[in-house]
Every structure is written in C-alpha cells, then in structure tokens.
Coordinates of C-alpha atoms in Angstrom, one line a residue:
Chain A
M1 CA 193.3 25.4 -143.7
T2 CA 195.1 22.1 -144.3
R3 CA 198.1 23.3 -142.4
D4 CA 195.9 24.1 -139.5
R5 CA 194.3 20.6 -139.7
T6 CA 197.7 18.9 -139.8
R7 CA 198.8 20.9 -136.8
H8 CA 195.7 19.9 -134.9
L9 CA 196.2 16.3 -135.7
V10 CA 199.8 16.5 -134.5
L11 CA 198.6 18.1 -131.3
L12 CA 196.1 15.3 -130.8
L13 CA 198.7 12.6 -131.4
P14 CA 199.8 12.1 -127.7
L15 CA 196.2 11.8 -126.6
G16 CA 195.5 9.4 -129.4
I17 CA 198.5 7.2 -128.5
L18 CA 197.5 7.2 -124.8
T19 CA 193.9 6.4 -125.5
G20 CA 194.8 3.6 -127.9
A21 CA 197.4 2.0 -125.8
F22 CA 195.8 2.3 -122.4
F23 CA 192.1 2.4 -123.0
L24 CA 191.0 1.1 -126.4
L25 CA 193.3 -2.0 -126.6
P26 CA 192.7 -3.2 -123.0
T27 CA 189.0 -2.6 -123.3
A28 CA 188.8 -4.5 -126.5
R29 CA 190.8 -7.3 -124.9
L30 CA 188.5 -7.2 -121.9
I31 CA 185.4 -7.5 -124.1
A32 CA 187.0 -10.4 -125.8
V33 CA 187.9 -12.1 -122.5
G34 CA 184.4 -11.6 -121.3
A35 CA 183.2 -13.6 -124.2
S36 CA 185.8 -16.3 -123.9
G37 CA 184.1 -18.4 -121.3
E38 CA 182.2 -21.6 -122.0
A39 CA 179.0 -19.7 -122.8
G40 CA 180.8 -17.3 -125.3
L41 CA 179.0 -14.0 -125.8
A42 CA 176.1 -15.3 -123.7
G43 CA 178.5 -14.9 -120.7
Y44 CA 177.4 -11.3 -120.7
L45 CA 173.8 -12.3 -120.4
A46 CA 174.8 -14.8 -117.7
V47 CA 176.3 -12.1 -115.4
L48 CA 172.9 -10.4 -115.4
T49 CA 170.7 -13.5 -115.0
T50 CA 172.8 -15.3 -112.4
P51 CA 171.2 -14.4 -109.1
R52 CA 174.4 -13.8 -107.2
Y53 CA 175.8 -11.3 -109.8
F54 CA 172.4 -9.8 -110.3
E55 CA 172.0 -9.1 -106.6
S56 CA 175.4 -7.6 -106.6
F57 CA 174.4 -5.2 -109.4
V58 CA 171.2 -4.2 -107.6
A59 CA 173.0 -3.7 -104.3
T60 CA 175.7 -1.6 -105.9
I61 CA 173.3 0.6 -107.9
L62 CA 171.0 1.1 -104.9
L63 CA 174.0 2.0 -102.7
S64 CA 175.3 4.4 -105.3
L65 CA 171.9 6.0 -105.8
G66 CA 171.4 6.4 -102.0
V67 CA 174.9 7.8 -101.6
T68 CA 174.2 10.3 -104.4
A69 CA 170.9 11.4 -102.9
V70 CA 172.2 11.8 -99.4
T71 CA 175.4 13.5 -100.5
L72 CA 173.4 16.0 -102.7
A73 CA 171.1 16.8 -99.8
I74 CA 173.9 17.4 -97.3
A75 CA 176.2 19.2 -99.7
T76 CA 173.3 21.5 -100.9
A77 CA 172.3 22.5 -97.3
A78 CA 176.0 23.0 -96.3
G79 CA 176.8 24.8 -99.6
L80 CA 173.9 27.2 -99.3
F81 CA 174.9 28.0 -95.7
L82 CA 178.5 28.5 -96.5
Q83 CA 178.0 30.6 -99.5
R84 CA 175.4 32.9 -97.9
N85 CA 177.0 33.5 -94.5
A86 CA 180.2 35.2 -93.8
F87 CA 181.8 34.2 -90.4
P88 CA 185.3 33.8 -89.0
G89 CA 186.7 30.4 -89.8
R90 CA 184.6 30.0 -92.9
E91 CA 187.6 29.4 -95.2
V92 CA 189.0 26.8 -92.8
L93 CA 185.7 25.0 -92.7
V94 CA 185.5 24.8 -96.4
A95 CA 189.0 23.5 -96.5
L96 CA 188.1 20.9 -93.9
L97 CA 185.1 19.8 -95.9
T98 CA 187.2 19.1 -98.9
F99 CA 189.7 17.2 -96.9
P100 CA 188.4 13.7 -97.8
L101 CA 189.7 14.4 -101.4
A102 CA 193.2 13.8 -100.0
F103 CA 192.4 10.3 -98.7
P104 CA 192.5 7.1 -100.6
G105 CA 189.5 4.7 -100.1
V106 CA 191.5 2.5 -97.8
V107 CA 192.0 5.4 -95.3
V108 CA 188.3 6.3 -95.5
G109 CA 187.5 2.6 -94.7
F110 CA 190.0 2.8 -91.8
M111 CA 188.2 5.9 -90.5
V112 CA 184.8 4.2 -90.7
I113 CA 186.2 1.3 -88.6
L114 CA 187.6 3.7 -86.1
L115 CA 184.2 5.3 -85.8
A116 CA 181.8 2.4 -86.0
G117 CA 184.0 -0.7 -85.8
R118 CA 184.2 -3.2 -82.9
Q119 CA 186.6 -0.9 -80.9
G120 CA 185.0 2.3 -82.4
V121 CA 183.8 5.5 -80.9
I122 CA 180.1 4.8 -81.5
G123 CA 180.5 1.3 -80.1
G124 CA 182.1 2.5 -76.9
L125 CA 179.5 5.2 -76.5
T126 CA 176.4 3.0 -77.0
D127 CA 178.0 0.3 -74.8
A128 CA 178.3 2.9 -72.0
L129 CA 174.8 4.2 -72.5
T130 CA 172.7 1.1 -73.3
G131 CA 175.0 -1.8 -72.5
E132 CA 174.9 -2.9 -76.1
K133 CA 177.6 -2.2 -78.6
L134 CA 176.4 -0.6 -81.9
V135 CA 178.8 -1.8 -84.6
F136 CA 178.0 -1.2 -88.3
A137 CA 181.3 -0.6 -89.9
Y138 CA 181.5 -4.0 -91.6
S139 CA 178.2 -3.7 -93.4
M140 CA 176.5 -1.8 -96.2
A141 CA 175.7 0.9 -93.5
G142 CA 179.4 1.4 -92.9
L143 CA 180.2 1.5 -96.6
F144 CA 177.3 4.0 -97.1
M145 CA 178.8 6.3 -94.5
G146 CA 182.3 6.1 -95.9
Y147 CA 181.1 6.8 -99.4
V148 CA 179.0 9.8 -98.4
Y149 CA 182.0 11.1 -96.5
F150 CA 184.3 11.0 -99.5
S151 CA 181.6 12.1 -101.9
I152 CA 180.7 15.3 -100.1
P153 CA 183.7 17.4 -101.2
R154 CA 183.2 16.6 -104.9
V155 CA 179.6 17.7 -104.8
I156 CA 179.9 20.6 -102.4
L157 CA 182.5 22.5 -104.5
T158 CA 180.4 22.2 -107.6
V159 CA 177.2 23.2 -105.8
M160 CA 178.9 26.2 -104.1
A161 CA 180.3 27.4 -107.4
A162 CA 176.8 27.2 -108.8
I163 CA 175.2 29.0 -105.9
E164 CA 177.8 31.8 -106.2
K165 CA 176.9 32.3 -109.8
L166 CA 173.2 32.6 -109.0
D167 CA 171.8 36.1 -109.5
P168 CA 170.7 37.3 -106.0
A169 CA 168.0 39.3 -107.8
L170 CA 166.2 36.0 -108.7
E171 CA 165.5 35.3 -105.1
E172 CA 164.7 38.9 -104.3
A173 CA 162.2 39.0 -107.2
A174 CA 160.5 35.8 -105.9
R175 CA 160.3 37.3 -102.4
S176 CA 158.9 40.6 -103.8
L177 CA 156.1 38.5 -105.4
G178 CA 155.2 37.1 -102.0
A179 CA 157.2 33.9 -101.7
G180 CA 158.6 33.0 -98.3
P181 CA 162.1 31.6 -97.8
W182 CA 161.1 27.9 -98.3
T183 CA 159.0 28.6 -101.3
V184 CA 161.9 30.6 -102.9
L185 CA 164.2 27.6 -102.2
R186 CA 161.7 25.2 -103.8
D187 CA 160.6 27.3 -106.8
V188 CA 163.8 29.3 -107.6
V189 CA 167.0 28.2 -106.0
L190 CA 166.8 24.4 -106.4
P191 CA 165.6 24.5 -110.0
A192 CA 168.4 26.9 -110.8
L193 CA 171.0 24.5 -109.3
K194 CA 169.7 21.6 -111.3
P195 CA 172.6 21.5 -113.8
A196 CA 175.0 21.4 -110.9
F197 CA 173.0 18.6 -109.2
L198 CA 173.0 16.6 -112.4
A199 CA 176.7 17.1 -113.0
S200 CA 178.0 16.5 -109.5
G201 CA 175.4 13.8 -108.9
A202 CA 176.6 11.8 -111.9
V203 CA 180.2 12.0 -110.8
C204 CA 179.2 11.0 -107.3
F205 CA 177.2 8.0 -108.6
A206 CA 180.0 6.9 -110.9
T207 CA 182.6 7.1 -108.1
A208 CA 180.4 5.1 -105.7
M209 CA 179.8 2.5 -108.4
G210 CA 183.4 1.9 -108.9
A211 CA 184.9 2.5 -105.5
F212 CA 186.9 -0.4 -104.2
G213 CA 189.4 0.6 -101.5
T214 CA 186.8 1.4 -98.8
A215 CA 184.8 -1.8 -99.4
F216 CA 188.0 -3.9 -99.4
T217 CA 189.1 -2.4 -96.1
L218 CA 185.8 -2.8 -94.3
A219 CA 185.0 -6.4 -95.2
T220 CA 185.4 -8.9 -97.9
D221 CA 181.8 -10.1 -97.7
I222 CA 180.1 -6.9 -98.8
D223 CA 178.6 -7.7 -102.1
V224 CA 179.3 -4.6 -104.1
L225 CA 180.3 -5.1 -107.7
P226 CA 183.9 -4.1 -107.5
M227 CA 184.3 -6.6 -104.7
T228 CA 182.5 -9.3 -106.7
I229 CA 184.9 -8.6 -109.6
Y230 CA 187.9 -8.9 -107.3
T231 CA 186.6 -12.1 -105.9
E232 CA 186.0 -13.7 -109.3
F233 CA 189.3 -12.5 -110.6
V234 CA 191.7 -13.2 -107.7
L235 CA 190.1 -16.0 -105.7
Y236 CA 188.3 -18.1 -108.4
A237 CA 190.5 -17.1 -111.4
N238 CA 187.2 -16.8 -113.3
F239 CA 188.6 -14.4 -115.9
A240 CA 185.7 -14.4 -118.3
T241 CA 183.1 -13.6 -115.7
A242 CA 185.3 -11.0 -114.1
A243 CA 185.8 -9.3 -117.5
A244 CA 182.1 -9.5 -118.3
L245 CA 181.2 -7.9 -115.0
S246 CA 183.7 -5.2 -115.5
I247 CA 182.4 -4.3 -118.9
V248 CA 178.8 -4.2 -117.7
L249 CA 179.8 -2.0 -114.6
G250 CA 181.7 0.3 -116.9
A251 CA 178.7 0.5 -119.3
I252 CA 176.3 1.4 -116.5
T253 CA 178.6 4.1 -115.1
W254 CA 179.3 5.5 -118.5
L255 CA 175.6 5.6 -119.3
A256 CA 174.8 7.5 -116.1
L257 CA 177.5 10.1 -116.9
A258 CA 176.3 10.4 -120.5
L259 CA 172.7 10.8 -119.5
S260 CA 173.4 13.5 -117.0
R261 CA 175.6 15.3 -119.5
S262 CA 172.8 15.4 -122.1
L263 CA 170.3 16.5 -119.4
A264 CA 172.5 19.2 -118.0
G265 CA 173.6 20.4 -121.4
T266 CA 177.1 21.0 -120.2
T267 CA 180.3 19.0 -119.7
V268 CA 179.8 16.9 -116.7
A269 CA 183.5 16.0 -116.5
A270 CA 184.2 19.6 -115.8
A271 CA 182.5 19.2 -112.4
G272 CA 184.7 16.3 -111.3
Chain B
M1 CA 142.2 49.1 -116.1
S2 CA 142.8 49.8 -112.4
L3 CA 145.6 47.6 -111.3
S4 CA 146.7 49.8 -108.4
T5 CA 146.0 51.8 -105.4
S6 CA 147.7 55.1 -105.2
M7 CA 149.6 54.5 -102.0
P8 CA 151.6 57.3 -100.5
V9 CA 154.9 56.2 -99.0
R10 CA 157.2 57.8 -96.4
L11 CA 160.7 57.3 -95.2
A12 CA 161.3 58.8 -91.8
G13 CA 164.9 59.1 -90.5
C14 CA 166.0 56.1 -92.5
G15 CA 169.8 55.8 -92.5
K16 CA 171.9 52.7 -93.3
T17 CA 175.2 51.7 -91.8
F18 CA 176.7 48.5 -93.1
A19 CA 178.2 45.8 -90.8
D20 CA 181.7 47.0 -91.6
G21 CA 180.9 50.5 -90.4
T22 CA 180.5 52.3 -93.8
R23 CA 177.6 54.7 -93.9
A24 CA 175.7 54.0 -97.1
L25 CA 172.9 56.4 -96.3
E26 CA 172.6 59.4 -93.9
P27 CA 169.3 59.5 -92.1
L28 CA 166.8 60.5 -94.8
D29 CA 163.2 61.9 -94.7
L30 CA 161.3 61.5 -97.9
G31 CA 157.6 61.6 -98.7
I32 CA 156.2 60.2 -102.0
A33 CA 152.7 61.1 -102.9
G34 CA 150.2 58.5 -104.0
G35 CA 150.5 57.9 -107.7
E36 CA 153.7 59.9 -108.0
T37 CA 156.8 58.7 -109.9
L38 CA 159.9 59.6 -107.9
V39 CA 163.3 59.1 -109.4
L40 CA 166.4 58.5 -107.3
L41 CA 169.3 59.8 -109.3
G42 CA 173.0 59.8 -108.6
P43 CA 176.4 58.2 -109.4
S44 CA 177.1 54.7 -108.1
G45 CA 177.6 54.6 -104.4
C46 CA 175.4 57.6 -103.7
G47 CA 172.8 55.6 -101.7
K48 CA 170.0 55.4 -104.3
T49 CA 169.9 51.7 -104.4
T50 CA 170.1 51.4 -100.6
T51 CA 167.1 53.7 -100.4
L52 CA 165.1 51.6 -102.8
R53 CA 166.1 48.4 -100.9
I54 CA 164.9 49.9 -97.6
L55 CA 161.6 50.8 -99.3
A56 CA 161.4 47.3 -100.7
G57 CA 162.1 45.6 -97.4
L58 CA 165.3 44.0 -98.6
E59 CA 167.4 46.1 -96.2
A60 CA 166.4 47.2 -92.7
P61 CA 167.1 50.9 -91.9
D62 CA 169.3 51.7 -88.9
P63 CA 167.4 51.7 -85.6
G64 CA 165.1 54.7 -85.4
G65 CA 164.3 54.7 -89.1
R66 CA 160.7 54.1 -90.2
V67 CA 159.1 53.1 -93.4
L68 CA 155.4 53.9 -93.9
F69 CA 153.0 52.7 -96.6
G70 CA 150.0 55.0 -96.2
E71 CA 149.2 55.0 -92.5
A72 CA 150.7 51.6 -91.9
E73 CA 154.3 51.2 -90.6
V74 CA 156.0 48.4 -92.6
T75 CA 159.5 48.9 -91.2
H76 CA 159.7 45.4 -89.8
L77 CA 157.7 43.6 -92.5
P78 CA 159.9 41.5 -94.8
I79 CA 159.6 42.2 -98.6
E80 CA 157.3 39.2 -99.2
K81 CA 154.7 40.8 -96.9
R82 CA 154.9 44.3 -98.3
N83 CA 153.1 43.7 -101.6
V84 CA 155.5 45.7 -103.7
G85 CA 156.3 45.1 -107.4
M86 CA 160.0 45.0 -108.2
V87 CA 161.9 45.3 -111.5
F88 CA 165.6 44.6 -111.7
Q89 CA 168.4 45.6 -114.0
S90 CA 169.2 41.9 -114.7
Y91 CA 165.4 41.2 -115.3
A92 CA 165.6 38.3 -112.8
L93 CA 163.2 36.2 -114.7
F94 CA 162.9 32.6 -113.5
P95 CA 164.5 30.5 -116.2
N96 CA 162.7 27.3 -115.1
M97 CA 159.3 28.9 -115.9
D98 CA 157.9 30.2 -119.2
V99 CA 156.6 33.7 -119.6
A100 CA 153.1 33.0 -118.3
G101 CA 154.7 31.0 -115.4
N102 CA 156.8 34.0 -114.5
V103 CA 154.0 36.5 -114.8
G104 CA 151.6 34.2 -112.8
Y105 CA 154.1 33.3 -110.1
G106 CA 153.0 35.9 -107.6
L107 CA 149.4 34.8 -108.1
R108 CA 150.4 31.2 -107.6
V109 CA 152.2 32.0 -104.4
R110 CA 149.0 33.8 -103.3
R111 CA 147.0 30.6 -104.1
L112 CA 144.6 32.3 -106.5
P113 CA 142.3 29.8 -108.2
E114 CA 143.6 28.6 -111.6
A115 CA 140.9 30.3 -113.7
E116 CA 141.3 33.7 -112.0
R117 CA 145.1 33.4 -112.3
R118 CA 144.9 32.7 -116.0
R119 CA 142.6 35.6 -116.5
R120 CA 144.9 38.0 -114.7
V121 CA 148.0 36.8 -116.5
A122 CA 146.3 37.3 -119.8
E123 CA 145.2 40.7 -118.8
V124 CA 148.7 41.9 -117.8
L125 CA 150.3 40.3 -120.9
E126 CA 147.8 42.1 -123.0
M127 CA 148.5 45.4 -121.3
M128 CA 152.3 45.0 -122.0
A129 CA 151.5 43.9 -125.6
I130 CA 153.3 40.6 -125.2
S131 CA 150.4 38.2 -125.3
E132 CA 152.0 36.2 -128.1
L133 CA 155.0 35.5 -125.9
A134 CA 153.0 33.7 -123.2
H135 CA 154.4 30.3 -123.8
R136 CA 158.0 31.2 -124.7
R137 CA 160.9 30.1 -122.7
I138 CA 162.9 33.0 -121.1
D139 CA 166.0 32.3 -123.1
Q140 CA 164.0 32.8 -126.3
L141 CA 163.3 36.4 -125.4
S142 CA 165.2 39.6 -126.4
G143 CA 166.3 42.0 -123.7
G144 CA 163.4 44.4 -124.3
Q145 CA 160.9 41.5 -124.2
R146 CA 162.5 40.3 -121.0
Q147 CA 162.0 43.6 -119.3
R148 CA 158.4 43.8 -120.5
V149 CA 157.8 40.4 -119.0
A150 CA 159.5 41.5 -115.7
L151 CA 157.2 44.5 -115.6
A152 CA 154.2 42.4 -116.3
R153 CA 155.2 40.0 -113.5
A154 CA 155.6 42.9 -111.0
L155 CA 152.3 44.4 -112.0
A156 CA 150.3 41.1 -112.0
V157 CA 150.1 41.0 -108.2
R158 CA 148.6 44.6 -108.1
P159 CA 151.3 46.0 -105.9
Q160 CA 150.9 49.0 -103.6
V161 CA 154.2 50.4 -104.8
L162 CA 156.3 49.7 -107.9
L163 CA 160.0 49.7 -107.4
L164 CA 162.4 49.8 -110.4
D165 CA 166.1 49.4 -110.0
E166 CA 167.9 50.6 -113.2
P167 CA 165.4 48.7 -115.4
L168 CA 166.8 50.1 -118.7
T169 CA 170.5 50.1 -118.0
A170 CA 171.2 46.7 -119.6
L171 CA 169.4 47.6 -122.9
D172 CA 171.0 49.3 -126.0
A173 CA 170.3 53.0 -126.6
A174 CA 167.5 52.8 -129.1
L175 CA 165.6 50.2 -127.1
R176 CA 166.1 52.1 -123.9
E177 CA 164.5 55.2 -125.4
R178 CA 161.5 53.2 -126.6
L179 CA 160.9 51.3 -123.4
R180 CA 161.3 54.6 -121.5
V181 CA 158.4 56.1 -123.4
E182 CA 156.4 52.9 -122.7
I183 CA 157.1 52.9 -119.0
D184 CA 156.3 56.5 -118.8
A185 CA 152.9 56.0 -120.4
L186 CA 152.3 52.9 -118.3
L187 CA 153.0 54.7 -115.0
R188 CA 150.8 57.6 -116.0
R189 CA 147.9 55.3 -117.0
L190 CA 148.1 53.1 -113.9
G191 CA 148.5 56.0 -111.5
I192 CA 150.7 53.7 -109.4
T193 CA 153.2 55.0 -106.9
A194 CA 156.6 54.3 -108.4
I195 CA 160.1 54.7 -107.3
Y196 CA 162.7 54.5 -110.0
V197 CA 166.4 54.3 -109.5
T198 CA 168.8 55.3 -112.2
H199 CA 172.2 56.9 -112.9
D200 CA 171.0 58.3 -116.2
Q201 CA 169.9 61.9 -116.0
S202 CA 167.9 61.9 -119.2
E203 CA 165.9 58.9 -118.0
A204 CA 165.3 60.7 -114.7
M205 CA 164.2 63.9 -116.5
A206 CA 161.8 62.1 -118.8
L207 CA 160.1 59.9 -116.2
G208 CA 160.2 61.7 -112.9
D209 CA 157.4 63.8 -111.4
R210 CA 160.1 64.7 -109.0
I211 CA 163.8 63.8 -108.9
V212 CA 165.9 63.1 -105.8
V213 CA 169.5 63.8 -106.6
M214 CA 171.8 61.9 -104.3
D215 CA 175.5 62.3 -103.5
R216 CA 177.5 60.1 -101.1
G217 CA 174.6 59.0 -99.0
R218 CA 172.9 62.4 -98.8
V219 CA 170.1 64.1 -100.7
A220 CA 171.7 66.9 -102.8
Q221 CA 168.3 68.2 -104.1
V222 CA 164.7 67.2 -104.4
G223 CA 162.5 68.8 -107.0
P224 CA 160.7 68.5 -110.3
P225 CA 163.0 68.0 -113.3
R226 CA 162.9 71.6 -114.5
E227 CA 163.8 72.9 -111.1
I228 CA 166.7 70.4 -110.9
Y229 CA 167.9 71.4 -114.3
F230 CA 167.4 75.2 -114.2
R231 CA 167.9 75.9 -110.5
P232 CA 170.4 73.5 -109.2
A233 CA 170.8 73.9 -105.4
N234 CA 174.5 73.3 -105.3
R235 CA 177.6 72.6 -107.4
F236 CA 177.2 68.8 -107.3
V237 CA 173.7 69.0 -108.8
A238 CA 174.8 71.6 -111.3
E239 CA 177.7 69.5 -112.6
F240 CA 176.0 66.1 -112.4
I241 CA 172.9 67.1 -114.4
G242 CA 173.7 68.0 -118.0
T243 CA 176.6 70.1 -119.1
M244 CA 177.3 73.3 -117.1
N245 CA 179.8 76.1 -117.8
L246 CA 181.4 78.0 -115.1
L247 CA 182.3 81.7 -115.5
R248 CA 184.4 83.2 -112.7
G249 CA 185.4 86.8 -112.8
E250 CA 185.3 90.3 -111.3
L251 CA 181.9 92.0 -110.8
R252 CA 182.1 95.6 -112.0
D253 CA 179.2 98.0 -112.9
G254 CA 176.7 95.1 -113.2
R255 CA 178.9 93.1 -115.6
L256 CA 181.1 90.1 -115.0
V257 CA 184.5 90.9 -116.4
L258 CA 186.0 87.8 -118.0
P259 CA 189.0 87.1 -120.3
G260 CA 186.7 87.1 -123.3
G261 CA 184.8 90.3 -122.5
A262 CA 182.2 91.7 -120.1
L263 CA 178.9 89.8 -119.5
P264 CA 175.8 91.8 -118.4
L265 CA 174.1 90.3 -115.4
A266 CA 170.4 90.5 -114.5
G267 CA 169.2 93.7 -113.0
S268 CA 168.7 92.5 -109.4
E269 CA 172.3 91.2 -109.2
A270 CA 173.7 94.1 -110.9
A271 CA 171.9 96.5 -108.6
D272 CA 173.4 94.9 -105.5
G273 CA 176.3 97.3 -106.1
A274 CA 178.5 94.5 -104.9
A275 CA 181.9 94.1 -106.4
G276 CA 184.6 91.5 -106.2
E277 CA 185.0 87.9 -107.4
T278 CA 181.9 86.0 -108.2
E279 CA 180.8 83.1 -110.4
V280 CA 177.8 82.3 -112.6
L281 CA 176.9 79.2 -114.5
F282 CA 175.1 78.6 -117.9
R283 CA 174.0 75.7 -120.0
P284 CA 175.5 75.2 -123.5
E285 CA 172.1 75.8 -125.2
A286 CA 171.7 79.2 -123.3
A287 CA 174.5 80.8 -125.4
R288 CA 173.7 82.3 -128.8
I289 CA 176.4 82.6 -131.4
C290 CA 176.7 86.0 -133.1
A291 CA 179.1 88.2 -134.8
S292 CA 182.2 89.1 -132.7
E293 CA 181.4 92.8 -132.9
A294 CA 177.9 92.4 -131.4
A295 CA 178.9 89.9 -128.8
A296 CA 179.4 90.3 -125.1
L297 CA 182.0 87.6 -125.0
V298 CA 184.5 86.4 -127.7
G299 CA 186.3 83.1 -127.9
R300 CA 188.1 80.8 -130.2
V301 CA 186.9 77.4 -131.4
R302 CA 189.1 74.8 -129.9
S303 CA 187.1 71.9 -131.3
A304 CA 183.8 71.5 -133.1
Q305 CA 181.7 68.3 -132.9
F306 CA 178.9 68.0 -135.5
L307 CA 176.0 66.2 -133.9
G308 CA 173.5 66.5 -136.8
D309 CA 170.8 68.8 -135.3
R310 CA 173.5 71.0 -133.7
T311 CA 177.2 71.5 -133.4
R312 CA 178.9 71.4 -130.0
L313 CA 181.7 73.9 -129.7
V314 CA 184.5 73.9 -127.2
L315 CA 185.7 77.5 -126.9
D316 CA 189.0 78.9 -125.5
G317 CA 189.5 82.4 -124.3
V318 CA 186.0 83.1 -123.0
A319 CA 186.7 82.2 -119.4
R320 CA 189.5 80.8 -117.4
R321 CA 188.3 77.3 -118.2
T322 CA 187.1 76.2 -121.6
V323 CA 183.4 76.7 -122.3
I324 CA 181.0 74.4 -124.1
V325 CA 178.2 75.9 -126.2
E326 CA 175.8 74.7 -128.9
A327 CA 175.4 76.2 -132.3
P328 CA 172.9 75.3 -135.1
G329 CA 174.0 72.3 -137.1
R330 CA 174.0 74.1 -140.5
R331 CA 176.9 76.4 -139.8
E332 CA 180.4 75.1 -140.1
F333 CA 183.2 76.0 -137.8
R334 CA 186.9 75.8 -138.2
D335 CA 189.3 75.3 -135.4
G336 CA 190.8 78.6 -134.3
E337 CA 187.9 80.6 -135.7
A338 CA 186.7 83.5 -133.5
V339 CA 183.1 83.4 -132.4
G340 CA 181.0 85.8 -130.4
L341 CA 178.6 84.8 -127.7
T342 CA 175.6 86.5 -126.0
I343 CA 173.8 85.0 -123.0
D344 CA 170.5 86.3 -121.8
P345 CA 170.9 87.4 -118.2
T346 CA 167.9 85.3 -117.2
D347 CA 169.6 82.2 -118.5
L348 CA 172.5 82.7 -116.1
I349 CA 172.5 80.5 -113.0
R350 CA 173.8 81.6 -109.6
L351 CA 174.4 79.0 -107.0
P352 CA 173.3 79.9 -103.4
D353 CA 176.4 80.6 -101.3

C-alpha cells in the first residue's frame, strides 16, 4: 500500500515539477504584478470598471460566444451529414475540414485578408458586380470569420465521434412513434449530443477568448482582450494592468471550461 | 382494455438487395393473420431482421415488393406514417426524458391534449405494472424495467402492428424467462398482430402462433411450433431447432441396420419393401433407456452430463456419429457403460427427399 503510494508520487514528480516551475510560479508572480500598480489589489477592480477595458471584455466575450454558437451550428450540420452519408471522397473532405488545425493564427489571419482584405477575392468580386468594394477583413467581422474557420475542426471531430456513438435505434424508435425527421433531430439527436456540444463548445469558447495571432495579423485596433493586453504590455509598459487583465481573462476562460465540465459530467479536456 | 386493432399484414414478393449487391432477402410472400404472433427465427444473417425492417418501413423492399396492412398498401409510407409499435434489443429509450416522457412521446408527437395524454400514459404504465417508475430517469432502471418501459412506449400509441426485434436478447437468463411469459400473456390479452424476431428457438416456440424459420435470406419452413419441431421440412430446420440425432444405415426387412443394432421402422416405411441406404432422425427425449438385452440399439456412454431433472448422455457405437439421448436424472451413468435404447417408430423423423 505505502510502496504503491510512493511509486505513484514518484511518477507524479515530473508533472509536479513542470506545473510548479512553469505554471504555479509564473501565475503567482502574475497575480502579484497585477496588484503592484498604484491602486494595489484594487487594480483588479479597475480593469473591470475602466470603460476601455470593460468594453474590451464585453467585445471579446460576445465574439467568443458568437463564434462558439456559429461553429457548433455549422459543425453539427456538417458532422451529421458526413457521419450519415457514405460517398466517394468523404475521407478527403473530412481531412480537409480538419486542415485549419495545422495553421497558426497568423496564417488564418493572412487567409482572411486574402479573402476579404483590400485586394481580396470578395472585394474584387463585389467591385465588379456593384462597383463598391466590400472589405471586412480588418474588423470584428474578419476576426469572427477567421475564428469560426479555425474552430470548426476542433468541434466537428468531437461532434462526429458523438454522432457515431449514437444508437441508430434511438432515432428509429422516435420515428416509429410518429416523429418526422426534424422532430427526431430536435427531440432525440440534439439532446443526445448535448455532452459533445458542451465539451467542444467550451474548448471553442476558450480558444476564441485567448486567440491572438489572427487578431494581431488583421489589425492592431481590434479591441479583443489579448490585443489589449499586448498593447498595455508592449506599448505602454503598463505591467500591472497587463497582468491584471491576463489573470481576469484566464479566470473567465477557466470558469467556462469548469462549468461545461460539471454540466457535461465528463472530462472536457478530452475533447480538445 | 382494447389497445389494438387486429390488423392482418401481408408481404408480397418482398426481396432486399443492398447497395453493394448482397442479397439479404430473396423475394418473400408472407401473410400474417390479424392478432397472430408470428416469430421470425434464424441465425444471424438469415434475413429475419431485414424482413422486420421492411414491415416497419425502415427499409424499402426491392422494386416489385409490396407491403400491405389490411387492404391498404403501405410500401411507400415511411415508418412514421405506418402507426407501428417497435421494440428494440437495445431498448432505445430516450435518455433525455423520464419514463412517463418516453411512454408519452408518441402521443406528444400526435399532439394529443395534455389531459388525455396523461390518462393514456397512466393506463399503459399500469398495464405493464410499472406505474411507480413514472418519474424515474432511464439510467435509474434495470434492464427488465427498461424493456417494460419500451413495450409501454410502443403500445401507448395503439399501433396497428407490434414489431419486436430481439427484445429479450440483452437480458440475463432468469429475467428473459420471466419477461417472455409476460410478453406472451400481454400479446394474447391484447390480441394485437405481432411480429417477433429472435435467434432463440425456445423463445420462438413459447411465443409464436407460427414460426418462420429462415436461412440465408430464404424461408426454410413456416408452421406452428409443434410442426416445426416434430416435422422439420428439411435438414436446416431439423438441425437448427433443438438437438437432432441422425441415423444412417441399410434398410433391411423393415429395420434400419446400424452399428449398434437394428431399429424397427414404422409400418408404412417398412412395407415399402425398399432396401438400400437411408436415414432417419430422432430427438434426444424420444429414446428410452433400457437393459441391453431388451434394446434395439446398444451403445456406450462417452460422457454423461447431469442436468438435475435429467441426464444428457453422449453415446458411441449406436450409429456412425455419436448420438445424444436423455435419461432420467436419478440414474447414474459411468463413462464406458453399455446402455440399451429403444425408440418408438412414430418418434422417428424422416426428411422429405
């Protein structure tokens, strides 16, 4: 019994050292730095009450929620189709859909510019059709598009796995009781996928909250939180505020993950 | 309580070929009388589930096949328009609804008023003796309770036909036995037309008014359980249902000459005057153990299995293959012991050529 416990402790040691050195210590230091400004601990309150920071929080949370909702909708529709229909090229399509996983945020931002930027495809097309160039790459809309694009693979793989595990008899039973296809989707399929939605939605939300590369590539004046932190830290050397913002951002994201984990009753991290 | 109509059902020329070209079911004609319980029995891959799914409307038969409920052709109606009740091996209860929610689901889809819905749900729960489970979650139920809920859910919509796909297979032996008795009583009481798919022959015998034995997409035999058991139409049915012994030997003077002796055959066969190689079959319980001197056939015990109420003996030396017979449980047998057998000629089974 004690030998077992000793062995377990030894096995946990590498993780303990890593967590201590690269997570706990820097976090503790970050928390301390956040309270080191003129206002002290009240600096944390200040980042929530100062309008500029507060707006940044609201914008980031709304963006992330929107990205999560749209991604879940697209991924569920696509996942249901891909899981239910066998056709030539299906494997290739699934592989293509997971392609964005291979790109860093910078590249996704670059692609958004190529599509919707000043020299972009959409701009050229709308220019030719209406004489007016539609350019939205350098705004929240461009960021939204980029985030949805790179969130889809994370969600679609989880949702497809959940659909595959669904007992086909569930739907057949509902149909035998008189339910048409849409009713079956609403009453049986979507509720059964709820744990997958919670798990992959939380990961999607957390990723969108913290994503930086895409926003940085698109424009420096988009007010999402990671950009605000970057600006405070690099441009204004306002370390205390940057630290406080970081801690609050981390807390919100962690809370979202924890909440979905307790609702789903399974390990959300496994979905990532 | 009259939940059901006694709807006759007919399959006419229903075959099924899958997209990859495999023939799951040869064109099949099958009539099921109103109120009858028909059991589709066979090993996996025999086409019994495909037949059920064509009846349900979950699969379309190959072109030319027709499905009739009474006078109405339903071939092109999807399952949700056929008003059938379906029970699955995996129960297929909706985990996001409680027991009452599951049972009432079909009524909710049909937009029955709340009060009427509640009354009907209570009625079916009462009939299945699970009223106290009404507000349980599905994951709080045992396997037997789940299948009762599934039955209640299927019956709540007052289906024209009840379709059961291996409903007892996932349960343990004792529970299976008990639920089988319950289902049997329920089907008799309701007088509902029911089609029951199983690979378990004792289930088929106990429940079916008629049994359809299927083999590789074809009907091997259709008939009441006794007929299937005592007059199998072919070798497949003979060997699939129960245990069957094969005796192959020379026919001489109305007796079958075997390594273990000469077995008298029934008068009509003996009178044929025919000679030559022939074979007869018999069930283990048809043989009677007696003293070697008085016996038609003699063999040696290769192994004896005591089963409580009886002993199952595997005998060498009676025929070319080993023979399995049943003896009363009280008597003990040693391996290698000589035993005599007599078989009443009327208990011998001849397969049509």
